[in-house]
Coordinates of C-alpha atoms in Angstrom, one line a residue:
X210 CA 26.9 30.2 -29.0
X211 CA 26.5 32.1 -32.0
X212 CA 27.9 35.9 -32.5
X213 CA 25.0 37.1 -32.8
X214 CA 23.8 35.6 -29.5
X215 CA 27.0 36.7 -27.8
X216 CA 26.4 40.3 -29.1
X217 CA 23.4 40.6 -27.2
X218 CA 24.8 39.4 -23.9
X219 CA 26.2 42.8 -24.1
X220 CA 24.4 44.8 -21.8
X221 CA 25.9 48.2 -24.0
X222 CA 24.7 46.6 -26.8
X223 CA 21.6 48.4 -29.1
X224 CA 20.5 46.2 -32.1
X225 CA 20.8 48.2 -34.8
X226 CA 17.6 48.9 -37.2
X227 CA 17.8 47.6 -40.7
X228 CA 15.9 49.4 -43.3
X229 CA 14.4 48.5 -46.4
X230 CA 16.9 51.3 -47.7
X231 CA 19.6 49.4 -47.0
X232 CA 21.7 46.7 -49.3
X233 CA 21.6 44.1 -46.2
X234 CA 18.0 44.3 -45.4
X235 CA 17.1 40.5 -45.9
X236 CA 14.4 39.5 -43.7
X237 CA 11.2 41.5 -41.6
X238 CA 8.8 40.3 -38.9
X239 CA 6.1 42.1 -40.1
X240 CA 6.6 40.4 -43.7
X241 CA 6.7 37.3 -42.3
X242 CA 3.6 37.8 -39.9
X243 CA 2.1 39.4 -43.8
X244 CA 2.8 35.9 -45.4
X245 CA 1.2 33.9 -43.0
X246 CA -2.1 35.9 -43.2
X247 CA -1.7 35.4 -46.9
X248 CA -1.6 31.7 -46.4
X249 CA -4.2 31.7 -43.4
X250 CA -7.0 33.8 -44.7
X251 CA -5.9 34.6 -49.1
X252 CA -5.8 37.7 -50.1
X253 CA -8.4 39.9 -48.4
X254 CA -5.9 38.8 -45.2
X255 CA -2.9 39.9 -46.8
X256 CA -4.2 43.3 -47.3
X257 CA -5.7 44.0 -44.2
X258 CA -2.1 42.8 -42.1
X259 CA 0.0 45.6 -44.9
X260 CA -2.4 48.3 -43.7
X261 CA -2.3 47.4 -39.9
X262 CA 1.7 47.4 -40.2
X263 CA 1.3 50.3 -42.7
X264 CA 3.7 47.9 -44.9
X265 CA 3.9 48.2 -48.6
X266 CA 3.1 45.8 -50.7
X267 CA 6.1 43.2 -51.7
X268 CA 4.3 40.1 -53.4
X269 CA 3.1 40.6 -57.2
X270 CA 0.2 38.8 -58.6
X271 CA 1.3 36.4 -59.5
X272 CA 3.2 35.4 -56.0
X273 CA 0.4 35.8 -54.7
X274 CA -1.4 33.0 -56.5
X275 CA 1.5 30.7 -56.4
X276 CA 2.4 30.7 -52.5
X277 CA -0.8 29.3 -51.1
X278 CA -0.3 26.5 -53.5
X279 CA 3.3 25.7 -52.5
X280 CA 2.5 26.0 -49.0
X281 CA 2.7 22.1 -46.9
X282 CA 1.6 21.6 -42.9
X283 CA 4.7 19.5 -41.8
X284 CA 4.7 16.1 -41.1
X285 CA 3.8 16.2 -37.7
X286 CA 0.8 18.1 -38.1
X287 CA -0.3 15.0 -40.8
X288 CA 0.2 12.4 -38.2
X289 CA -0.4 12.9 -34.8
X290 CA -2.3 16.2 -34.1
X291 CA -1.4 16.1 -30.5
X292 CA 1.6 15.8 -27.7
X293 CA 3.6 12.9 -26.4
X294 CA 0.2 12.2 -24.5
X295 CA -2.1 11.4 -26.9
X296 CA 0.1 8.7 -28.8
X297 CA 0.8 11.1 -31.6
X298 CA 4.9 12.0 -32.5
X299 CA 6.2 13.4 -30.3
X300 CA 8.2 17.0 -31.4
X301 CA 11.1 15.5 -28.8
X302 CA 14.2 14.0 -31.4
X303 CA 14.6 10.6 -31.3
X304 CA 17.9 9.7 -33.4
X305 CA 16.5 6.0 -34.0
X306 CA 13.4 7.9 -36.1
X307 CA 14.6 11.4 -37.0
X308 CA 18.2 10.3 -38.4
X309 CA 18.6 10.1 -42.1
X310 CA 21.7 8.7 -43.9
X311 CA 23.7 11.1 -46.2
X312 CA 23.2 9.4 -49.7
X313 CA 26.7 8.3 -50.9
X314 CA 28.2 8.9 -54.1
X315 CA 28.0 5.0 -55.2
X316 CA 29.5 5.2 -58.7
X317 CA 32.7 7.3 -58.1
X318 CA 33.5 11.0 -57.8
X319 CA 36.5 13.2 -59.9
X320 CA 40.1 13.6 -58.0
X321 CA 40.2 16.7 -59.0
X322 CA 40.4 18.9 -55.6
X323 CA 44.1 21.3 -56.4
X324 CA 44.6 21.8 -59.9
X325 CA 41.9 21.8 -62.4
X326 CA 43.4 23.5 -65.5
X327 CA 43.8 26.9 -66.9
X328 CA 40.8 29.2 -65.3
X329 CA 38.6 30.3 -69.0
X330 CA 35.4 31.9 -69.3
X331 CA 33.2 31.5 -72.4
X332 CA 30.1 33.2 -73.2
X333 CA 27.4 31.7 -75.6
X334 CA 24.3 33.0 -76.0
X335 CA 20.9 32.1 -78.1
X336 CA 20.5 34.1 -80.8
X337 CA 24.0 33.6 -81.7
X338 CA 26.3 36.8 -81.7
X339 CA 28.4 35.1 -85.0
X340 CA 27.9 33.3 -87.5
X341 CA 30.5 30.3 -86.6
X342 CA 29.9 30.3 -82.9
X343 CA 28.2 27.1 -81.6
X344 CA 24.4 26.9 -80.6
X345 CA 24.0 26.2 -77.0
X346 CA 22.8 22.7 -77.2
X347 CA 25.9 22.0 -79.7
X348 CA 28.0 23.1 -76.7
X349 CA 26.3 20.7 -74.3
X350 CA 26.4 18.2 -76.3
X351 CA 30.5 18.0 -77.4
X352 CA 31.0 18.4 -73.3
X353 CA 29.2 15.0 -73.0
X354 CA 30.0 13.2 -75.5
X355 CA 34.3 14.2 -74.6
X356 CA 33.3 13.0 -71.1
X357 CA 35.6 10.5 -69.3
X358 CA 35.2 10.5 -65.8
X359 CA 32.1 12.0 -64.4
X360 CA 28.6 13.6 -65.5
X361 CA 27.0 15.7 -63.4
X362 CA 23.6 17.7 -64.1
X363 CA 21.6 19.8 -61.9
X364 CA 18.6 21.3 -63.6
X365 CA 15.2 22.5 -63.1
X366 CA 13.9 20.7 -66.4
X367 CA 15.1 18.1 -68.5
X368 CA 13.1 17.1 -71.4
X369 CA 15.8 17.4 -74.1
X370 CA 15.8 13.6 -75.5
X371 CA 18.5 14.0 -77.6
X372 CA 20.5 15.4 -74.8
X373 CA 19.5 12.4 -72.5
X374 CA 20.4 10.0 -75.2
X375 CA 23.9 11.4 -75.1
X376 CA 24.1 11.1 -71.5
X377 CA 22.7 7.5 -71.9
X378 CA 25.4 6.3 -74.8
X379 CA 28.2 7.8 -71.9
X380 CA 26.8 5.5 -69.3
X381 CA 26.2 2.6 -71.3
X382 CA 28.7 2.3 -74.0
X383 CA 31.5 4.2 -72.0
X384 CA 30.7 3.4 -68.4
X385 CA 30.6 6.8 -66.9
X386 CA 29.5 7.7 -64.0
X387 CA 26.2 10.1 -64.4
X388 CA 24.4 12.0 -61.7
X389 CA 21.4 13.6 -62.5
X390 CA 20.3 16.4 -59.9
X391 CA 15.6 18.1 -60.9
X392 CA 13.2 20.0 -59.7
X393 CA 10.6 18.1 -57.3
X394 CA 8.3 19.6 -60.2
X395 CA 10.3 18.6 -63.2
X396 CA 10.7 14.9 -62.2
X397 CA 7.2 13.3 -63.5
X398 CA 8.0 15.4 -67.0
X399 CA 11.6 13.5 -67.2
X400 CA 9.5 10.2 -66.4
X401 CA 7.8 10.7 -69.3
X402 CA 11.0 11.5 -71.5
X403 CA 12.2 8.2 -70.5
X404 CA 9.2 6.4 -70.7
X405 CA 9.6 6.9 -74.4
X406 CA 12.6 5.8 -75.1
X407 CA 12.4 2.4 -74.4
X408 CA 15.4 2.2 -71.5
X409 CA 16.7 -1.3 -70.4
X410 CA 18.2 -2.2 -66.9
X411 CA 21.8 -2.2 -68.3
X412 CA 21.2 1.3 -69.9
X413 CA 20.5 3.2 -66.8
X414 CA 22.6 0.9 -64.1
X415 CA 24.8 3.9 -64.2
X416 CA 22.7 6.6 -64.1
X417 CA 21.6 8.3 -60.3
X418 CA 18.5 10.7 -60.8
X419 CA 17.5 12.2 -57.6
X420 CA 15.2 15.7 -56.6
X421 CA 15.6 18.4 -54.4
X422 CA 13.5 21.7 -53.6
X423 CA 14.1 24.5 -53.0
X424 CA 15.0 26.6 -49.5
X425 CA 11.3 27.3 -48.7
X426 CA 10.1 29.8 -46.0
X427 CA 9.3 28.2 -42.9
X428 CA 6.2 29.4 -40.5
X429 CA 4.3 28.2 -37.3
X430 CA 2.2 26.3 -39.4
X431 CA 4.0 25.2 -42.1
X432 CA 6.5 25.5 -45.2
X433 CA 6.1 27.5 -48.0
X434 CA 7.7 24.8 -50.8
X435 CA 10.8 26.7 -52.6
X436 CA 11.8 25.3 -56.2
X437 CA 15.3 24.4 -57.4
X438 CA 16.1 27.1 -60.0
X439 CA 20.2 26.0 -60.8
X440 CA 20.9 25.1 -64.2
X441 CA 24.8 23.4 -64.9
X442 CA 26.5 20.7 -66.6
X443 CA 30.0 19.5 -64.9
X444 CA 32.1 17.4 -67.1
X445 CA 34.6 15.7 -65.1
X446 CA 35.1 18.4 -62.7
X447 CA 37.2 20.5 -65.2
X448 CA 34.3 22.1 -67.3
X449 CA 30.7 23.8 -66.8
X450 CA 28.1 24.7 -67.8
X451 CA 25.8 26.9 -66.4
X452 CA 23.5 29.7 -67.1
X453 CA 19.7 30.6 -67.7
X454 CA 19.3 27.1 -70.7
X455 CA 17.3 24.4 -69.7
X456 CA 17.8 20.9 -71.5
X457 CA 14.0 21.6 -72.8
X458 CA 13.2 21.9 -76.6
X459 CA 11.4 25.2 -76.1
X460 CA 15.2 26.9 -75.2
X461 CA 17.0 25.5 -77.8
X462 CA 15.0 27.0 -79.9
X463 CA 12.4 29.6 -78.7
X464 CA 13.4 31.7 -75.7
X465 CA 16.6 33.6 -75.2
X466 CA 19.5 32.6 -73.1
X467 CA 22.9 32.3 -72.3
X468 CA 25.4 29.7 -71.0
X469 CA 28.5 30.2 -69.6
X470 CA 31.5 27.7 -69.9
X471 CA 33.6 27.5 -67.2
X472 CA 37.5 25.5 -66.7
X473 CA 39.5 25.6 -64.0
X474 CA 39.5 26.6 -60.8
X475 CA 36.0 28.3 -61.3
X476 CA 34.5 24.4 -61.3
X477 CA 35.5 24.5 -57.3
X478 CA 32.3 26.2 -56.3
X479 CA 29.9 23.6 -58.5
X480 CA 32.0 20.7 -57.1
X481 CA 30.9 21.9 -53.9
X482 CA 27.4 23.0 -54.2
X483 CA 26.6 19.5 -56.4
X484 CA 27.7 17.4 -53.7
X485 CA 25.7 19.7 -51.1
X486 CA 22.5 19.6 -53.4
X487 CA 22.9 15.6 -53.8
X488 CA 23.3 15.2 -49.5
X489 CA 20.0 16.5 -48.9
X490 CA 18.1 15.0 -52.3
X491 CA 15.6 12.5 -52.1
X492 CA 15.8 9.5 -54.7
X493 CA 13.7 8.3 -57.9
X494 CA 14.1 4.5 -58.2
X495 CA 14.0 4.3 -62.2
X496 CA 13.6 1.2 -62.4
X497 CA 10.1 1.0 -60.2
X498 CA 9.0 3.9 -62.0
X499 CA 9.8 2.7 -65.7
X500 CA 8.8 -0.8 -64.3
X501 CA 12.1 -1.8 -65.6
X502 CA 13.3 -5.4 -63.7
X503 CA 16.4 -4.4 -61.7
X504 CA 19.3 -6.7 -62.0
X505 CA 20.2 -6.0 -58.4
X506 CA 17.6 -8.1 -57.8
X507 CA 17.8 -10.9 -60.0
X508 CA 19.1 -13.1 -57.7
X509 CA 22.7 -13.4 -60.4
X510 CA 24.8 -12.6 -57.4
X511 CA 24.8 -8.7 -57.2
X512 CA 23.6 -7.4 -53.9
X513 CA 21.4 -5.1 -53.5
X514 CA 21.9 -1.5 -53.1
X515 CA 21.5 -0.2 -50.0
X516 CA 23.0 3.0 -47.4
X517 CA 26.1 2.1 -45.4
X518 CA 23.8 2.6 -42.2
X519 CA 21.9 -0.5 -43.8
X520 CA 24.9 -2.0 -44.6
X521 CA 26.8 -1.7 -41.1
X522 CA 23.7 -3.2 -39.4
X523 CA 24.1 -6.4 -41.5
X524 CA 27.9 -6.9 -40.8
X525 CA 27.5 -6.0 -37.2
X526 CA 26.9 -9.4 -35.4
X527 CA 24.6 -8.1 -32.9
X528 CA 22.1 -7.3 -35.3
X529 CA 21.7 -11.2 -35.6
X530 CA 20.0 -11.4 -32.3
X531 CA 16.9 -9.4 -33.2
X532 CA 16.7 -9.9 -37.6
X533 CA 17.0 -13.5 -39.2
X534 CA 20.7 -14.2 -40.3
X535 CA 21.4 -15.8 -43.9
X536 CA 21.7 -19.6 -43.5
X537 CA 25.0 -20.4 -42.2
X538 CA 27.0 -17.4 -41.3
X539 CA 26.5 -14.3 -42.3
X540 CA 28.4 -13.0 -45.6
X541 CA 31.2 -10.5 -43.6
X542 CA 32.1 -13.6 -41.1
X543 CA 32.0 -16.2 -43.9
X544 CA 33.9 -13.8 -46.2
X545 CA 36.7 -13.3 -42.9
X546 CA 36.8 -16.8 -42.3
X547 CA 37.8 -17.6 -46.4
X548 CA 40.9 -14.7 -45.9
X549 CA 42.1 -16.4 -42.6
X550 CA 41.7 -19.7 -44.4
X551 CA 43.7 -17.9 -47.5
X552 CA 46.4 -16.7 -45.4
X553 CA 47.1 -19.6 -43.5
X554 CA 47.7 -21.4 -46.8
X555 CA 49.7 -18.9 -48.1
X556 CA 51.6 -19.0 -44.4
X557 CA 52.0 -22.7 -44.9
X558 CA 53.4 -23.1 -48.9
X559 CA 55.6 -20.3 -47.7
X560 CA 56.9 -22.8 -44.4
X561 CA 57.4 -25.9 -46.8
X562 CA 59.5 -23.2 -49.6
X563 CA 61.2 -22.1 -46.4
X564 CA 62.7 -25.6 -45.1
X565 CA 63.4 -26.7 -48.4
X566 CA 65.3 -23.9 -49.0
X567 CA 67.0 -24.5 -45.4
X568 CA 67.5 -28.6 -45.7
X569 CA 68.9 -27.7 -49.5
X570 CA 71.4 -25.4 -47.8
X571 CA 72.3 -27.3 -44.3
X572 CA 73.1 -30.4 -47.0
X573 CA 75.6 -28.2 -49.1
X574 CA 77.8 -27.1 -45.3
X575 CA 77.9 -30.9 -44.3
X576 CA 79.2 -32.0 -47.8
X577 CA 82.8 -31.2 -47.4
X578 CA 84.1 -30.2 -50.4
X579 CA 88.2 -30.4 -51.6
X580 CA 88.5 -28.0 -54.3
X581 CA 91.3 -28.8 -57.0
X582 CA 94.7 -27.1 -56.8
X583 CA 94.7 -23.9 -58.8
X584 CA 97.3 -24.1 -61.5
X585 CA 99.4 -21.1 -62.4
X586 CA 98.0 -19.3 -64.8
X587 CA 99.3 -19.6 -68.7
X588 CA 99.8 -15.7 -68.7
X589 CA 102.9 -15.5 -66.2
X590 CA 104.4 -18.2 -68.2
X591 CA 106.6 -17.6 -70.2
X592 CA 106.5 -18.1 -74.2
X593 CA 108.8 -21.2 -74.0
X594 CA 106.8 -22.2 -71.0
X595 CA 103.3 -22.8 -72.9
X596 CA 105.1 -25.0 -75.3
X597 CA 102.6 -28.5 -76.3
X598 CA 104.8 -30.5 -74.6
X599 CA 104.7 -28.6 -71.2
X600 CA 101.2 -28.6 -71.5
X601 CA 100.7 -32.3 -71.9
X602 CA 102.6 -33.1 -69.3
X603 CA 100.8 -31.4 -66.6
X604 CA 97.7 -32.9 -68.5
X605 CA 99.6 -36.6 -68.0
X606 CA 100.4 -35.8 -64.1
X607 CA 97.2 -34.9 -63.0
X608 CA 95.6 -37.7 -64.8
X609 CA 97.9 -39.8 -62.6
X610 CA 97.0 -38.7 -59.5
X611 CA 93.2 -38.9 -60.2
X612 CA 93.7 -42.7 -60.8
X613 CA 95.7 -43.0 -57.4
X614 CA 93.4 -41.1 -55.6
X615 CA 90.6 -43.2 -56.8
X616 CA 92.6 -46.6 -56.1
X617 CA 93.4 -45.2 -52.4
X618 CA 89.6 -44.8 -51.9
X619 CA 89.1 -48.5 -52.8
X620 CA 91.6 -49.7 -50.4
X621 CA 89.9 -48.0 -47.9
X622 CA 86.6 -49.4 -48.6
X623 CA 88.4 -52.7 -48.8
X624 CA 90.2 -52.0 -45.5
X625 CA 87.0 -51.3 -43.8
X626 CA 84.8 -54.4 -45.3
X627 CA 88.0 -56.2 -43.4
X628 CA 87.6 -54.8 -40.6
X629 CA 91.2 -53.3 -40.2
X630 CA 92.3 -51.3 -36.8
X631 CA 90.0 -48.7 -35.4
X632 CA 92.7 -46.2 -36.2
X633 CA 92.4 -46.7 -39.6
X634 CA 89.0 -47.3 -39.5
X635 CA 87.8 -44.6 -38.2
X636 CA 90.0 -42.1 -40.6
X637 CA 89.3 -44.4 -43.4
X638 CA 85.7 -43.8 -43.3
X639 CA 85.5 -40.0 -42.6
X640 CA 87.7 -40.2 -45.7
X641 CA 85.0 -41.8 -47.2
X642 CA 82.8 -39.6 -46.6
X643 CA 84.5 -36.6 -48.1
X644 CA 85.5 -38.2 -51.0
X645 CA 82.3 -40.4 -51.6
X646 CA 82.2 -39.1 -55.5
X647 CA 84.6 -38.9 -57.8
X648 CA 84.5 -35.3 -58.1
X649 CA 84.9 -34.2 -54.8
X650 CA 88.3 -36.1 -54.5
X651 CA 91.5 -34.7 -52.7
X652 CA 94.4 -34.1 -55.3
X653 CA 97.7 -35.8 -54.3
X654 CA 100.4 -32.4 -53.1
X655 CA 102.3 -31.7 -56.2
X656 CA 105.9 -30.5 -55.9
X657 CA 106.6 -27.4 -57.1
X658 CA 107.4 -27.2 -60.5
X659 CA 110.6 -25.3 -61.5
X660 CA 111.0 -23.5 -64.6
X661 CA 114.6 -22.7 -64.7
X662 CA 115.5 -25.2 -67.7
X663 CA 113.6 -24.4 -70.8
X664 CA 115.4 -26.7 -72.8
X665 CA 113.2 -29.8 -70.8
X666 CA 110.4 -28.7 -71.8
X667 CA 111.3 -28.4 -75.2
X668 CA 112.8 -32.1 -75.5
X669 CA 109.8 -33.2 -73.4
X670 CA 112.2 -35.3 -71.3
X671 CA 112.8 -35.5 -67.7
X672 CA 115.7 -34.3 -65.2
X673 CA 116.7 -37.9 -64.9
X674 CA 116.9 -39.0 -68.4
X675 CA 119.0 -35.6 -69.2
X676 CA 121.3 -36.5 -66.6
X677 CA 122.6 -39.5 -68.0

């Protein structure tokens, strides 16, 4: 329950008067009981009500020509005329026919919810106050033609064509985002704005123009029809706009006003109050109104635009059983079935990679290798001991036991073609195996080479031959 419902639970509770006096007086029974004889019966009925309620008079002249005009019987009124009984709608709420969807914002939105700059305030106004300071339609016009992420507009009137041609070039030529936010009044006057300049399809694709009204004053009998009176530019939600100048000819040049622009964390508050204004606006379809062919529906592969209500229905598959399905399977099961399809390709190329990589490595463990001996290494020799001679002499020895290691492998193919004892055999061919190629060969043990006598190595002669 409310607080104020709460509050009067209280049984020591007194509701406290508000008077006219006082900074928080809003709203008064009797004025409202005032207006609705002003609606019901004109003026005559106006004035008798203020002198029953001995009220003074709080419309001017010109209100009161203008609220009988805006005042609209609602909707249920229109239709039925009568209760649940005589077929008419019902007042009861149905969610199936009362429940509207919360228009998305399709083309993108700004990131920018923490940090939106340094906080400035500039004030502009019309006369200009010097003599290099900007006109206001100069301002406007730099802050969309800098944009790079979002346009947003809210404004009661919007007539300006060089303005809209700006706006235009950004969502054309520079793909922006633009979300354009009248007056219920004001739309047929921006109709005939575009109308004249000779829009294509691909000009306004991303453009969003949309209408509210105002708050209005609601009665027994109807609503008294409010008007949207905001006027602001946001650029990218860092900058705006916003003050008493409409994007009409007549201010830019005739009347007086001033514009505020605004950076930082002061854009917060039109962030928020744009995206409130566009949930409860109702759409203008430019393209039916301009008679402008959509490409949406040209049948070149783009869906059509429609709410994501709309859009769950037609991926849900229960919905098949009462509308007529696409032929074949619908487009979110035929669109699943080509991932599952993709992924079990992918899952497949990556088995194949997987036991090549494994046979590739199980064949390099069952090839037994025989690395060569390691000979010493040329620095711990000493300087006599890297002589030419040395050298070529190891060269000469382990060409000779490469040539006896290849002529025992012959034999052994030789001894197994003759079918020699199973003893042999069977160590003949394991040797076989191993030492299949010529490169994997096992290397003969070498004795150890002593390197006591220098002087051999420099005659280049053997133990033996020195000896005798």
């Amino acid at each position: 329950m409310a607080d104020s419902q709460l509050i009067c639970l209280d049984d020591t509770h007194v509701n406290e008067k508000v008077t006219e006096a006082q900074a928080r007086f809003y709203y008064s029974e009797e004025q409202r009981r005032a207006l609705q004889a002003l609606v019901a019966k004109g003026e005559p009925g106006y004035r008798e009500r203020l002198q029953d309620g001995q009220l003074r008079d709080f419309l001017s002249s010109r209100e009161l020509r203008a609220l009988p005009d805006a005042w609209r019987r609602y909707d249920a009124h229109l239709e039925g005329g009568g209760g649940a009984g005589d077929g008419g709608v019902s007042l009861a709420y149905w969610p199936e026919c009362s429940d509207t969807e919360v228009p998305p914002l399709d083309l993108g939105w700004t990131d920018k919810n923490f940090y939106r700059g340094i906080s400035r305030v500039s004030l502009f106004t019309h006369p200009r106050k010097e003599e290099n300071a900007p006109h206001l339609r100069q301002v406007i016009r730099e802050m969309i033609q800098q944009a790079h992420r979002i346009i947003a507009v809210v404004m009661d009137l919007f007539t300006d064509r060089d303005i809209f041609q700006d706006i235009v070039d950004a969502a054309y030529k520079r793909r922006i985002p633009v979300y354009i936010i009248l007056d219920e009044e004001g739309v047929k006057f921006f109709l005939e704005m575009c109308k004249c300049m000779n829009l294509s399809s691909f000009q306004i694709q991303n453009i969003r123009v949309r209408f509210v009204t105002g708050v209005g004053f609601y009665m027994p009998s109807g609503k008294i029809k409010g008007t949207l009176a905001s006027r602001f530019l946001m650029v990218d939600g860092e900058q705006v706009a916003t003050g008493s100048y409409s994007f009409t000819w007549s201010s830019s040049h005739i009347d007086r006003n001033i514009l505020l622009l605004l950076t930082g964390q002061n854009v917060e508050m039109f962030d928020i109050e744009f995206r409130e204004l566009y949930a409860i606006s109702e759409e203008v379809n430019l393209y039916k109104e301009l008679n402008i062919a959509s490409p949406f529906h040209s049948g070149a592969g783009i869906s059509e635009l429609r709410s994501s209500t709309v859009s769950r229905k037609m991926i849900n598959p229960k919905y098949g059983l009462v509308t007529r399905p696409a032929p074949g399977e619908m487009f979110w099961a035929s669109r699943q079935r080509q991932e599952s399809q993709g992924k079990l390709e992918r899952n497949e190329e990556e088995s194949e990679s997987k036991k090549r990589l494994n046979q590739f490595l199980n064949d390099l463990i069952t090839v037994e290798q025989v690395l060569p001996e390691i000979l010493p290494p040329l620095e711990n020799l000493g300087r006599v001991n890297r002589s030419p001679q040395r050298l070529l002499s190891f060269f000469h020895r382990d060409q000779k036991h490469k040539s006896k290691s290849r002529e025992s492998i012959r034999d052994t193919k030789k001894d197994e073609d003759a079918g020699s004892s199973v003893a042999n055999g069977e160590a003949n061919s394991k040797q076989g195996k191993r030492f299949g190629s010529g490169f994997f060969s096992r290397k003969a043990k070498q004795p150890p080479v002593s390197f006591s006598d220098s002087s051999e190595f420099r005659t280049g002669k053997s133990p033996s031959h020195t000896g005798s």
